[in-house]
Short mmCIF file of C-alpha atoms and ligand atoms in Angstrom, two decimals:
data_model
loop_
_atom_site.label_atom_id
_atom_site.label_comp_id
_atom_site.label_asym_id
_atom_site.label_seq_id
_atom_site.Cartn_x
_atom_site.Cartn_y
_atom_site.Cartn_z
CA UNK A 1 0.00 0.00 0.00
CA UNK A 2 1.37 3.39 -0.83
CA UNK A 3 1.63 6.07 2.04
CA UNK A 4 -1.53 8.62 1.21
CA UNK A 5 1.46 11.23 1.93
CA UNK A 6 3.18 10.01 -1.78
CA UNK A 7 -0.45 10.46 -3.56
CA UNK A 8 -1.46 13.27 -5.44
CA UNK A 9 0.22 16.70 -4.52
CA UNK A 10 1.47 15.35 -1.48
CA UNK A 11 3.74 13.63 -3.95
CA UNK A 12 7.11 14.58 -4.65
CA UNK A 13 8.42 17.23 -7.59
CA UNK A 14 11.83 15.97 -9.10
CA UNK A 15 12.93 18.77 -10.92
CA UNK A 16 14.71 22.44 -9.77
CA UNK A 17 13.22 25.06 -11.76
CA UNK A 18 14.42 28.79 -11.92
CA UNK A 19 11.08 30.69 -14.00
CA UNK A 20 11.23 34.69 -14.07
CA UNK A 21 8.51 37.27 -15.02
CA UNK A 22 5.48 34.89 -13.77
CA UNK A 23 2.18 35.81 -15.53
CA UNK A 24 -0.30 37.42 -12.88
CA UNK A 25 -4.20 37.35 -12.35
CA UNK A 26 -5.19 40.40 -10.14
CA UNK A 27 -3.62 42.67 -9.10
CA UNK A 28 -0.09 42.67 -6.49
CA UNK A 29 0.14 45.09 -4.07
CA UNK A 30 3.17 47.72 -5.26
CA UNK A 31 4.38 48.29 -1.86
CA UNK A 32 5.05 44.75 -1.91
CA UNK A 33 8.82 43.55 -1.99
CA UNK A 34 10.54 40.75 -1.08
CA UNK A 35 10.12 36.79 -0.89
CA UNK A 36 7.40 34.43 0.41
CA UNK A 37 9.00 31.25 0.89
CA UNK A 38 8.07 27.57 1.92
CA UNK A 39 9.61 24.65 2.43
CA UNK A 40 8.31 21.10 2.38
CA UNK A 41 8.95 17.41 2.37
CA UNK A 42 10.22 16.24 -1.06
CA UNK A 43 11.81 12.87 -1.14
CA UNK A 44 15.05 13.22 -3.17
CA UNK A 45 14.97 9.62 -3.74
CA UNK A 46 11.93 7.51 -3.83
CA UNK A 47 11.13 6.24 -0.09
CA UNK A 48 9.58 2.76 0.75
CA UNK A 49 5.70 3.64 0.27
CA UNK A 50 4.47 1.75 2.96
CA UNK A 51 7.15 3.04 5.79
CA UNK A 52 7.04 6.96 4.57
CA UNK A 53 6.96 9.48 7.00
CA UNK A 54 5.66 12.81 5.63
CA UNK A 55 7.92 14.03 8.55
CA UNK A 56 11.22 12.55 7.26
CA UNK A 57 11.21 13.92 3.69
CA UNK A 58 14.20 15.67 2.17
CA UNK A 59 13.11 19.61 2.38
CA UNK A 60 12.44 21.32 -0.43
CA UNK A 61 11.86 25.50 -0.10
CA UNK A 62 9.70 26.96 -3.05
CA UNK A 63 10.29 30.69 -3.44
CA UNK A 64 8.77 33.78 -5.48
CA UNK A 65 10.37 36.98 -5.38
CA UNK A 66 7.58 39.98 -5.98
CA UNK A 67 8.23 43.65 -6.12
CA UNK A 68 6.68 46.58 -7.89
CA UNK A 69 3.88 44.81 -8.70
CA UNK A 70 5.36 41.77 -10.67
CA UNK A 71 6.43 38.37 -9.83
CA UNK A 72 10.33 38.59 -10.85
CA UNK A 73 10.77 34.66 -10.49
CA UNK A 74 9.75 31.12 -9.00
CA UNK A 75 12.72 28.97 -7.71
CA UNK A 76 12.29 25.38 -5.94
CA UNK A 77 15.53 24.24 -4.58
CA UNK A 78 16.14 21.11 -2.28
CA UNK A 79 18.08 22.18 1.03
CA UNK A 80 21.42 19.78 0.52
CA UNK A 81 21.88 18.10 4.02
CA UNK A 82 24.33 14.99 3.67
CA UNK A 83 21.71 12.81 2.25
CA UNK A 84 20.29 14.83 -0.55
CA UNK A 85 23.88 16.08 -1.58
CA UNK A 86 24.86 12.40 -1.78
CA UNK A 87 21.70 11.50 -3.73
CA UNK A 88 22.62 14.56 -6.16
CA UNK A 89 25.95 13.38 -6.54
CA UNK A 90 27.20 17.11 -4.96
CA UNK A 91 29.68 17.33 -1.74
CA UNK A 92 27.48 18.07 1.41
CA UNK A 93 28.16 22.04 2.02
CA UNK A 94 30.87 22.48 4.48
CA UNK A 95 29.27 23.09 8.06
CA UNK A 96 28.60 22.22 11.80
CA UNK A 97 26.53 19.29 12.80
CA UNK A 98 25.15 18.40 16.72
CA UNK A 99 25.97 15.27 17.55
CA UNK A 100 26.03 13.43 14.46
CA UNK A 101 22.33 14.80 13.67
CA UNK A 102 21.65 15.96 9.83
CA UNK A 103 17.58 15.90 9.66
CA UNK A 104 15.95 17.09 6.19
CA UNK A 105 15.77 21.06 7.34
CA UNK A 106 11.87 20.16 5.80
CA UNK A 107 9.75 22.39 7.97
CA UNK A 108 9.78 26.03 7.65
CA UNK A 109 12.03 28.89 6.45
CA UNK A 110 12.27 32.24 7.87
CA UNK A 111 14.53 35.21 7.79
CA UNK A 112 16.71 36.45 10.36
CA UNK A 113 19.78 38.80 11.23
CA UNK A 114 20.50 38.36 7.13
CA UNK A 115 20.04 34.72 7.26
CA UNK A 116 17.52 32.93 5.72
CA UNK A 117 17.05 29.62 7.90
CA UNK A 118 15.65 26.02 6.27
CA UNK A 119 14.41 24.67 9.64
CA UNK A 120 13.65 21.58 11.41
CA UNK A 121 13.62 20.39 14.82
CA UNK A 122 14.36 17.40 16.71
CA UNK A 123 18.37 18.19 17.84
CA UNK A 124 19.32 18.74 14.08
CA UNK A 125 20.26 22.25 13.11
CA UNK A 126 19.42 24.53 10.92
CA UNK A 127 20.46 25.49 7.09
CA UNK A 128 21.13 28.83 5.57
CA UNK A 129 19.90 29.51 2.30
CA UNK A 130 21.16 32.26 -0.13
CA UNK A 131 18.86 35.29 -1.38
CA UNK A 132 18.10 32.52 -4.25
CA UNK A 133 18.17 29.29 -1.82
CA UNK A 134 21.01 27.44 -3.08
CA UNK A 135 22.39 25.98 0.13
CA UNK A 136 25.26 27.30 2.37
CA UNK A 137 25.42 25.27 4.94
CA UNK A 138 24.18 24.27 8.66
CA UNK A 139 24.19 26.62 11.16
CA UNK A 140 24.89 26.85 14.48
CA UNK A 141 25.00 31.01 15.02
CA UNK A 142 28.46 31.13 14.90
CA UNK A 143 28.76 28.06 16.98
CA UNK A 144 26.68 30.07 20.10
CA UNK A 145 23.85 27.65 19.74
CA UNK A 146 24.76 24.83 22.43
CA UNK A 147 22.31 21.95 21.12
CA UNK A 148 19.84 21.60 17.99
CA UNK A 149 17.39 24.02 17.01
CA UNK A 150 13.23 24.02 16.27
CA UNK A 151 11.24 24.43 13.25
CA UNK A 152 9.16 27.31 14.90
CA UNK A 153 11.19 30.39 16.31
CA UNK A 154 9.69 33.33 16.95
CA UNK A 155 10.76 36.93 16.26
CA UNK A 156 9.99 38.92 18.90
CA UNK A 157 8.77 42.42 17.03
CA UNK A 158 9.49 45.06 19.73
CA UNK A 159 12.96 43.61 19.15
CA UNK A 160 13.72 41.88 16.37
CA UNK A 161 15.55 39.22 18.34
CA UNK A 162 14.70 35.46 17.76
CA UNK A 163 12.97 33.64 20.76
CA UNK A 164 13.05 29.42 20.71
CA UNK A 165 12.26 26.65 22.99
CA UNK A 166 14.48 23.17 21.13
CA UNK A 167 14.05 19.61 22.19
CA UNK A 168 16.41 16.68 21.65
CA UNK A 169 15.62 13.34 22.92
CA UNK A 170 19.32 12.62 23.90
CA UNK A 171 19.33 16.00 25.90
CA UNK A 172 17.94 14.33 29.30
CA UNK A 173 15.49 15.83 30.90
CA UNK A 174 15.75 19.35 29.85
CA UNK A 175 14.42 21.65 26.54
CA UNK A 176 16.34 24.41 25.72
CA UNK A 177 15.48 28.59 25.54
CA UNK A 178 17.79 30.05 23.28
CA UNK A 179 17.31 34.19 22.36
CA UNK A 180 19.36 34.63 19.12
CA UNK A 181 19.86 38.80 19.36
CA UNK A 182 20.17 41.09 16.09
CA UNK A 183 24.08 40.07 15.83
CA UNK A 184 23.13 36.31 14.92
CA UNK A 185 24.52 35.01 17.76
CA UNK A 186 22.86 33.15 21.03
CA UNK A 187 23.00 35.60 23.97
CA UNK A 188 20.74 33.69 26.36
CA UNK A 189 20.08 30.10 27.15
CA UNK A 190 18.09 28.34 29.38
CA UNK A 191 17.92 24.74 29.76
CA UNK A 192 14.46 23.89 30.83
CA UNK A 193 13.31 20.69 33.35
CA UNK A 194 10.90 18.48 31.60
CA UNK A 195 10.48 14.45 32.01
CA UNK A 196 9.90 12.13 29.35
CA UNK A 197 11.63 13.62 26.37
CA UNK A 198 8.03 14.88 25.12
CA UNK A 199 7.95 16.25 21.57
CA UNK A 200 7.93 20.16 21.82
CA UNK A 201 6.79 20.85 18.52
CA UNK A 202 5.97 24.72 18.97
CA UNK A 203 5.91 27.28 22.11
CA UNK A 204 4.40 31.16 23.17
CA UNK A 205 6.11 34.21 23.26
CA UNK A 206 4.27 37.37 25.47
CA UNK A 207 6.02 40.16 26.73
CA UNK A 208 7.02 39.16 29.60
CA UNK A 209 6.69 35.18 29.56
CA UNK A 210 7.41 31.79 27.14
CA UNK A 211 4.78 29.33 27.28
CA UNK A 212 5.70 25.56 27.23
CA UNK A 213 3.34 22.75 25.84
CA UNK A 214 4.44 19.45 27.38
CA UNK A 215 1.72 16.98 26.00
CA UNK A 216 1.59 13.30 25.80
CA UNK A 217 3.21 12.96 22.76
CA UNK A 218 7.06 11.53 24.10
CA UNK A 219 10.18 9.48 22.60
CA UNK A 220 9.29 6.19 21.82
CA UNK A 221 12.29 3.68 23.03
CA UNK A 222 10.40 0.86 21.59
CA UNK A 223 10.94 2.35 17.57
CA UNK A 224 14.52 4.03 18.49
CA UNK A 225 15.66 0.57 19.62
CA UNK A 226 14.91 -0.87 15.72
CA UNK A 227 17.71 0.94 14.71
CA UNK A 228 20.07 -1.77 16.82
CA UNK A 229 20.28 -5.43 15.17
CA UNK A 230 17.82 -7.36 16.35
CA UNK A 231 19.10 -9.37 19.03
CA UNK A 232 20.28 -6.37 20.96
CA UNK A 233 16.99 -4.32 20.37
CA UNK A 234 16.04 -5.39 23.71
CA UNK A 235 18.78 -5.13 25.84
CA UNK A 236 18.88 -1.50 23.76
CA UNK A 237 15.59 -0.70 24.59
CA UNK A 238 16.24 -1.02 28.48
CA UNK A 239 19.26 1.25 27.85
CA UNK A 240 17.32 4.07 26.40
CA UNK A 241 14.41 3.83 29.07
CA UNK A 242 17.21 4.11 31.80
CA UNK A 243 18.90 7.50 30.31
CA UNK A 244 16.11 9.11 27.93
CA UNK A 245 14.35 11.58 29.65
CA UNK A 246 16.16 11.57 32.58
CA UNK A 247 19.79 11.66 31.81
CA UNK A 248 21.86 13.26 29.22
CA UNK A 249 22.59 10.17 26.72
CA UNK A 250 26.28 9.74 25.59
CA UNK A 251 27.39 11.31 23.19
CA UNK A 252 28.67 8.64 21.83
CA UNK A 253 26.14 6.12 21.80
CA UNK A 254 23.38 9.26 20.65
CA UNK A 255 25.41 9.98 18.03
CA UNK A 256 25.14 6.50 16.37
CA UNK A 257 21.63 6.43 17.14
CA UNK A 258 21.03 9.70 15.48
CA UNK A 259 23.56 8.18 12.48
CA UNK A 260 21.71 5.06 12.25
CA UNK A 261 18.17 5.54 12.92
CA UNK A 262 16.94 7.27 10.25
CA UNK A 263 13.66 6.40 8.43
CA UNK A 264 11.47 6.53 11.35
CA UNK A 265 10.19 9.27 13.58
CA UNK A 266 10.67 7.65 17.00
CA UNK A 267 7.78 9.64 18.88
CA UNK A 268 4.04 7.92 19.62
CA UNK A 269 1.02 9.09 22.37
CA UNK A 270 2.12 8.34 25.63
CA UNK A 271 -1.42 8.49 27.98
CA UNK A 272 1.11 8.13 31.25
CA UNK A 273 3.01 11.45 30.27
CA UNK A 274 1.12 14.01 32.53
CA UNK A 275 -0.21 16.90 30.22
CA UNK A 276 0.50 20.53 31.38
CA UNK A 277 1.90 23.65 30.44
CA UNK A 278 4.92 25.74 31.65
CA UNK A 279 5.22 29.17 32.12
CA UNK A 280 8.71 30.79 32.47
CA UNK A 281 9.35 34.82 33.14
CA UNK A 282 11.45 35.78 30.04
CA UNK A 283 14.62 36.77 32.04
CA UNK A 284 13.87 34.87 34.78
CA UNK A 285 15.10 31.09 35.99
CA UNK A 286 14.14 27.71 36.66
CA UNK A 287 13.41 28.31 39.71
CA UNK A 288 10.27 30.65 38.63
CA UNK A 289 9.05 27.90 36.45
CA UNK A 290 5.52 27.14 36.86
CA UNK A 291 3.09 24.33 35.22
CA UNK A 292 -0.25 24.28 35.05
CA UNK A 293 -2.08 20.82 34.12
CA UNK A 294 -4.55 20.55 30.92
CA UNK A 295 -6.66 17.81 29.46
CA UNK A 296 -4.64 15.30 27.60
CA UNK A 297 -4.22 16.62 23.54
CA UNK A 298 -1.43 17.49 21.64
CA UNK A 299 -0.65 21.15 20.18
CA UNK A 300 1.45 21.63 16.94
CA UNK A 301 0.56 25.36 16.58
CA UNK A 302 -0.36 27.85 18.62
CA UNK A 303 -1.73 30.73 17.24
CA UNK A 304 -0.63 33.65 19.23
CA UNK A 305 -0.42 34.60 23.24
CA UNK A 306 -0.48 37.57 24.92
CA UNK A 307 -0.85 38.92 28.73
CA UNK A 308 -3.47 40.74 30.21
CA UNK A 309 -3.88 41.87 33.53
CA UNK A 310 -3.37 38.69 35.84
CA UNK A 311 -4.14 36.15 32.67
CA UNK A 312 -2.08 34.38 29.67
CA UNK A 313 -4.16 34.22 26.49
CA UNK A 314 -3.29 31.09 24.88
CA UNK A 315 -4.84 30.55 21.45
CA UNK A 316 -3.89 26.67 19.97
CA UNK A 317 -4.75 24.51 17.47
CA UNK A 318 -5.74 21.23 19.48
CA UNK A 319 -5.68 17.75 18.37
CA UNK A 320 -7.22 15.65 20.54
CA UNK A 321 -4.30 13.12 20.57
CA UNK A 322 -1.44 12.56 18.23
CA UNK A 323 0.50 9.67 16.81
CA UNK A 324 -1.89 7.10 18.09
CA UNK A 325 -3.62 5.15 15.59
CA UNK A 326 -1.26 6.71 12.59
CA UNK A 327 2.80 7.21 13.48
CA UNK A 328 3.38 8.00 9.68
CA UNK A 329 1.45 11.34 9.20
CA UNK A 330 -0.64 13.91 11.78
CA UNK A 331 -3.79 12.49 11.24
CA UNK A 332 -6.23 11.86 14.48
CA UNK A 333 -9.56 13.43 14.04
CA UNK A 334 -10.64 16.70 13.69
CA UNK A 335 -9.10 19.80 15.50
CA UNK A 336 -10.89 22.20 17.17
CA UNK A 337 -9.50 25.98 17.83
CA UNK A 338 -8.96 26.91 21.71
CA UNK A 339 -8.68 29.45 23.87
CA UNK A 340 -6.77 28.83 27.74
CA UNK A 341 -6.56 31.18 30.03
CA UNK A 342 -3.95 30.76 32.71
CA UNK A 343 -4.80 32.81 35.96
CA UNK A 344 -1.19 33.19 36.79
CA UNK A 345 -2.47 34.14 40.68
CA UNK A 346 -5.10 31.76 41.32
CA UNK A 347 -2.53 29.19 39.33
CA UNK A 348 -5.50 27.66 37.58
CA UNK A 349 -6.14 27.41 33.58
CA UNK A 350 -8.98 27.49 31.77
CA UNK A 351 -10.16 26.17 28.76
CA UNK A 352 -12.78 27.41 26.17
CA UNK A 353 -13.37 26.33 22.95
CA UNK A 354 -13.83 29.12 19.75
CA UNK A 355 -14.12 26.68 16.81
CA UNK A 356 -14.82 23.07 15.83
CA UNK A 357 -14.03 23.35 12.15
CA UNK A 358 -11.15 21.40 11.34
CA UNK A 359 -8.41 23.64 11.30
CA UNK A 360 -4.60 24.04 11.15
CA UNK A 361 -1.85 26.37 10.33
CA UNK A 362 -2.42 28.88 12.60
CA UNK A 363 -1.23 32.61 11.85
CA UNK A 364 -1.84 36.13 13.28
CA UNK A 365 -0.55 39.80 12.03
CA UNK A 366 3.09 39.30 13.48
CA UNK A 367 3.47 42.98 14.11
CA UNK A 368 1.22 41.58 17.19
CA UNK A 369 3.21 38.69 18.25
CA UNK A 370 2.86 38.37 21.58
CA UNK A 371 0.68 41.04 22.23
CA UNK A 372 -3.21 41.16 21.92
CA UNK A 373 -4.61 39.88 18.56
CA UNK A 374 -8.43 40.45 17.45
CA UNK A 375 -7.82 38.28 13.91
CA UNK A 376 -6.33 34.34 13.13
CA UNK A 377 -6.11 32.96 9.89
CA UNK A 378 -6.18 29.21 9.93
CA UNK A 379 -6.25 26.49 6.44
CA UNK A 380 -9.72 24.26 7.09
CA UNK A 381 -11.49 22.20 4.88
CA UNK A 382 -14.77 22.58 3.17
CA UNK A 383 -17.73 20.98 5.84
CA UNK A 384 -15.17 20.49 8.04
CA UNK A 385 -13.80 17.21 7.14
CA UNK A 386 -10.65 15.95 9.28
CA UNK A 387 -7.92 15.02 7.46
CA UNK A 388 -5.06 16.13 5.83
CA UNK A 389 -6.09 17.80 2.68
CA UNK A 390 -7.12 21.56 3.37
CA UNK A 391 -9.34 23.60 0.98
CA UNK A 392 -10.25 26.94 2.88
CA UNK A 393 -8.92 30.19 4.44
CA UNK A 394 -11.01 30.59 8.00
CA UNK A 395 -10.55 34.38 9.10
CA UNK A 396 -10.95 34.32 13.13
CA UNK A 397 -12.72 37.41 14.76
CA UNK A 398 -11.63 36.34 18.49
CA UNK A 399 -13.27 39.63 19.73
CA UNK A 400 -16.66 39.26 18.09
CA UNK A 401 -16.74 35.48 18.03
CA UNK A 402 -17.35 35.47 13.91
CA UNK A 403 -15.58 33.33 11.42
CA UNK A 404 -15.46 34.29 8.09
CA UNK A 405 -14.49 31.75 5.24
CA UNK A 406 -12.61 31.51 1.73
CA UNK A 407 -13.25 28.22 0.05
CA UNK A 408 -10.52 27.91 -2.96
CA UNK A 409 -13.24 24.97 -4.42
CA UNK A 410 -13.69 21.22 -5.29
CA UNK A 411 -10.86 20.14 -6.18
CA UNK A 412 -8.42 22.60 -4.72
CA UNK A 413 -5.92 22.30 -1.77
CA UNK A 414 -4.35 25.11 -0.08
CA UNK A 415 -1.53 25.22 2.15
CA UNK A 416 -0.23 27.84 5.16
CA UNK A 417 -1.46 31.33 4.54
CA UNK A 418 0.67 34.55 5.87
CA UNK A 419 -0.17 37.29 6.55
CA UNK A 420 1.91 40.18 4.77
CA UNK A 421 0.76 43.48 5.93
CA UNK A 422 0.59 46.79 3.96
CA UNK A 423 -0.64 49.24 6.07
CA UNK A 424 -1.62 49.72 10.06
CA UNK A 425 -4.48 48.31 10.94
CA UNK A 426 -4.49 44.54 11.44
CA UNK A 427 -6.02 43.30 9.19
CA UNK A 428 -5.01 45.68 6.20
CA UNK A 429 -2.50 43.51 4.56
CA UNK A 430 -2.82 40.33 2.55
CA UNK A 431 -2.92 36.59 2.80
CA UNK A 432 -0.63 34.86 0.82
CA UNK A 433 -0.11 30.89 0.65
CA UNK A 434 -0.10 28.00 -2.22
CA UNK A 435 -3.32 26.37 -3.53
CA UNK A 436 -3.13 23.42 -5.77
CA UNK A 437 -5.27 23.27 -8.93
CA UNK A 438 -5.96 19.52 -9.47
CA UNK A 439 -7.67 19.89 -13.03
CA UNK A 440 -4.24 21.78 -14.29
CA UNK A 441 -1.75 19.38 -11.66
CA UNK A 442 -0.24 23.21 -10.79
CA UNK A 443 -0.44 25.59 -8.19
CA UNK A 444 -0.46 29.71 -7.94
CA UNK A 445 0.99 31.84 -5.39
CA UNK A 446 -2.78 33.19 -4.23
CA UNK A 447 -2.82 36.46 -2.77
CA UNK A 448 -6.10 37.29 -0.45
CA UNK A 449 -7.34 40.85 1.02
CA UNK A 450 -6.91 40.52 4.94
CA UNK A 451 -9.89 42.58 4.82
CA UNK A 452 -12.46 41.54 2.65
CA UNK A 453 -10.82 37.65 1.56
CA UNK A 454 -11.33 38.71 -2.13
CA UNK A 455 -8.60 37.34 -4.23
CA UNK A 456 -6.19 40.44 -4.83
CA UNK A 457 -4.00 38.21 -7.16
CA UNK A 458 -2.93 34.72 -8.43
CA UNK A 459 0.65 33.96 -9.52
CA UNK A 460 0.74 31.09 -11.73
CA UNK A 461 3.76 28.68 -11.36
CA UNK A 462 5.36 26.52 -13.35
CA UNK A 463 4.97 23.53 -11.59
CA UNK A 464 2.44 22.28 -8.88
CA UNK A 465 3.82 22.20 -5.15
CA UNK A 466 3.51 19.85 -3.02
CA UNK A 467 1.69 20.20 -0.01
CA UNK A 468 4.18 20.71 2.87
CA UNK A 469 4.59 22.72 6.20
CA UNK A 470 5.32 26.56 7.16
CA UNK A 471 7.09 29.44 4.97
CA UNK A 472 7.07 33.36 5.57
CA UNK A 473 7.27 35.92 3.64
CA UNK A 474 10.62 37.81 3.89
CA UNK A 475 10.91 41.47 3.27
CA UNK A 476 13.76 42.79 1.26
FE1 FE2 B 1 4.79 23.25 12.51
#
């Protein structure tokens, strides 16, 4: 049986195109100028169809650079980490590595301090990308970063620097808060106390605090120990339940793990891990670590936090469990759209629910990050069928209580929308995110009003691409 993750756009693209002057439906902003990227699973080579992980995928970033109006060009490159450059028959781009990790960088791309980052998480590090996204090389800030990175960093915007929580199952017991500052370079780190090497997949950023979500989603020791031959997978398996979680692991014996068990994502539900979510004063320490428990789920995204008065405002996509039933894609029901409310002095959270459609890919006008938000943008799907296949832009009012929708049609699949904003308020600014046309096996760059969700303009690419994870659009 072939993975439903190889099928239809999910499917890989083989070739690397470079297309300039892209014809345009609508009408692009002027004011607009710079690059909305994405990056995405792409198998360089073809995987086994029945073992696939949509997680494990070579990363691919798919780029359009627009100013004055026009659509100057379309790249899709794949981000060369040891593999792919080996499978291309190139030299793997001289760089760091931590401990013996080199993950696909296959989940988001983002700009920062002149960088622009292919990310991924998991203890592997990041790559930098040129202007154009040929690959440079991994990246460790200048060798400040002390331990592997996450796919989801924030940028703080009162001041530009880049906030991150990082987990690593080999780390022991700990995550890790890094604050990358406007040099590039790591100026703070925290190492964090967690138990059970749970999967931090995202985190919150308010003014004053960064939000943790430890949920039952943990290292499995069971999978990780398949990478051993078989007659020492048990003994193995002990091993790793003695150290994972609770001690650092060699370094040694992590790297081969790391070098050796690729193929499989070595996370599953865990009902025993307790679920609960830390709170941690920006500039303070451990010590003013607090948790606060919440029904067992699991939280990819979260939309956007923000404090007010005694309260955190958490908004998060929840699923209500993950890696369950399915360990080869994120695929457990529907998701609903939540609201919890930590009362940071009665130490007690709260949770409400705003929305049942199936929803994911959270975003909010990033001029807001953590601060206040009235509007979220999520990617649902028509009726609100749960799966994995999106079709529809949902537009959040989380002061009113409204949700507005843009169906993209039958046979259509869109991906993460951004918002890009060109003027003050908000919501003035527009959406912009792939949607795949199945009838013409392509995709356009599809441009939305904030405002009203009219189309403001379709870029028409060359090629179709495949459904994948986050991008952002980076200003020139
Ligand atoms: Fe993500």
């Amino acid at each position: 049986m072939t993975s439903t993750v190889l099928q239809g756009n999910f499917g890989p693209v083989a070739s690397e195109l470079t297309v300039t002057e892209l014809p345009v439906t609508g009408h692009i902003p002027e004011q607009l100028d710079g690059r909305y990227l994405r990056n995405g699973p792409n198998p360089v080579l073809p995987p086994n169809p029945r073992t696939y992980n949509w997680f494990l995928g070579s990363g691919m970033v798919h780029g359009v650079r627009i100013r004055g109006g026009r659509a100057e060009w379309y790249r899709n490159r794949f981000v060369r980490d040891g593999f792919v450059a080996s499978a291309l028959g190139e030299q793997r781009p001289a760089g760091p590595r931590h401990a013996g990790t080199d993950f696909s960088a296959n989940t988001n791309v983002l700009g920062h301090a002149g960088r622009t980052l292919a990310l991924v998480e998991g203890g592997s590090l990041p790559y930098e990308l040129t202007e154009e996204l040929d690959t440079v090389g991994a990246c460790d800030f200048g060798g400040t970063l002390r331990g592997g990175y996450t796919a989801h960093p924030k940028i703080d915007p009162r001041t530009g620097e880049l906030h991150a929580v990082s987990y690593y199952w080999a780390a022991g017991s700990t995550v890790q808060y890094t604050v990358v500052g406007l040099d590039g370079r790591v100026r703070r780190t925290v190492d964090i106390p967690v138990g059970g090497s749970p999967m931090m997949h995202d985190f919150s950023l308010t003014e004053n605090y960064v939000v943790l979500y430890d949920l039952p989603v943990t290292f499995d020791f069971e999978l990780a120990a398949k990478a051993a031959p078989k007659l020492l997978r048990k003994p193995v398996e002990f091993l790793l339940s003695q150290f994972i979680g609770r001690r650092p692991v060699p370094g040694r014996i992590a790297e081969r793990v790391n070098r050796k068990g690729g193929g499989a994502l070595p996370y599953a539900w865990n009902p025993d891990h307790p679920a609960r979510v830390g709170v941690l004063p920006r500039n303070g320490s451990v010590a003013d670590l607090h948790w606060f428990e919440v029904e067992a789920c699991y939280v990819f995204h979260a939309l956007n936090a923000y404090e007010q008065g005694e309260e955190l405002v958490l908004d998060v996509v929840r699923h209500p469990q993950m890696f369950a039933t399915d360990r080869l894609t994120p695929n457990e029901g529907g998701t609903t759209l939540d609201r919890w409310t930590i009362d940071l002095s009665a130490g007690k959270l709260r949770e409400d629910r705003f929305s049942e459609v199936h929803q994911e890919f959270p975003r909010v006008d990033e001029r807001l990050l953590g601060s206040r938000h009235r509007y979220g943008y999520t990617i649902g799907s028509d009726g609100g069928v749960p799966g994995l296949e999106l079709n529809s832009l949902c537009k959040h009012d989380l002061l009113t209580g409204d949700t507005r929708v843009h169906s993209f049609g039958k046979g259509h699949g869109a991906g993460e929308f951004v918002f890009v904003p060109t003027g003050a308020e908000e919501d003035a600014g527009v959406l912009m995110g792939m949607v795949y046309d199945a009838s013409e096996d392509r995709s356009d760059l599809v441009l939305l009003d904030a405002q009203t969700l009219d189309t403001a303009a379709r870029i028409h690419l060359p090629t179709r691409v495949p459904y994948g994870f986050h991008g952002n659009w980076m200003p020139s």
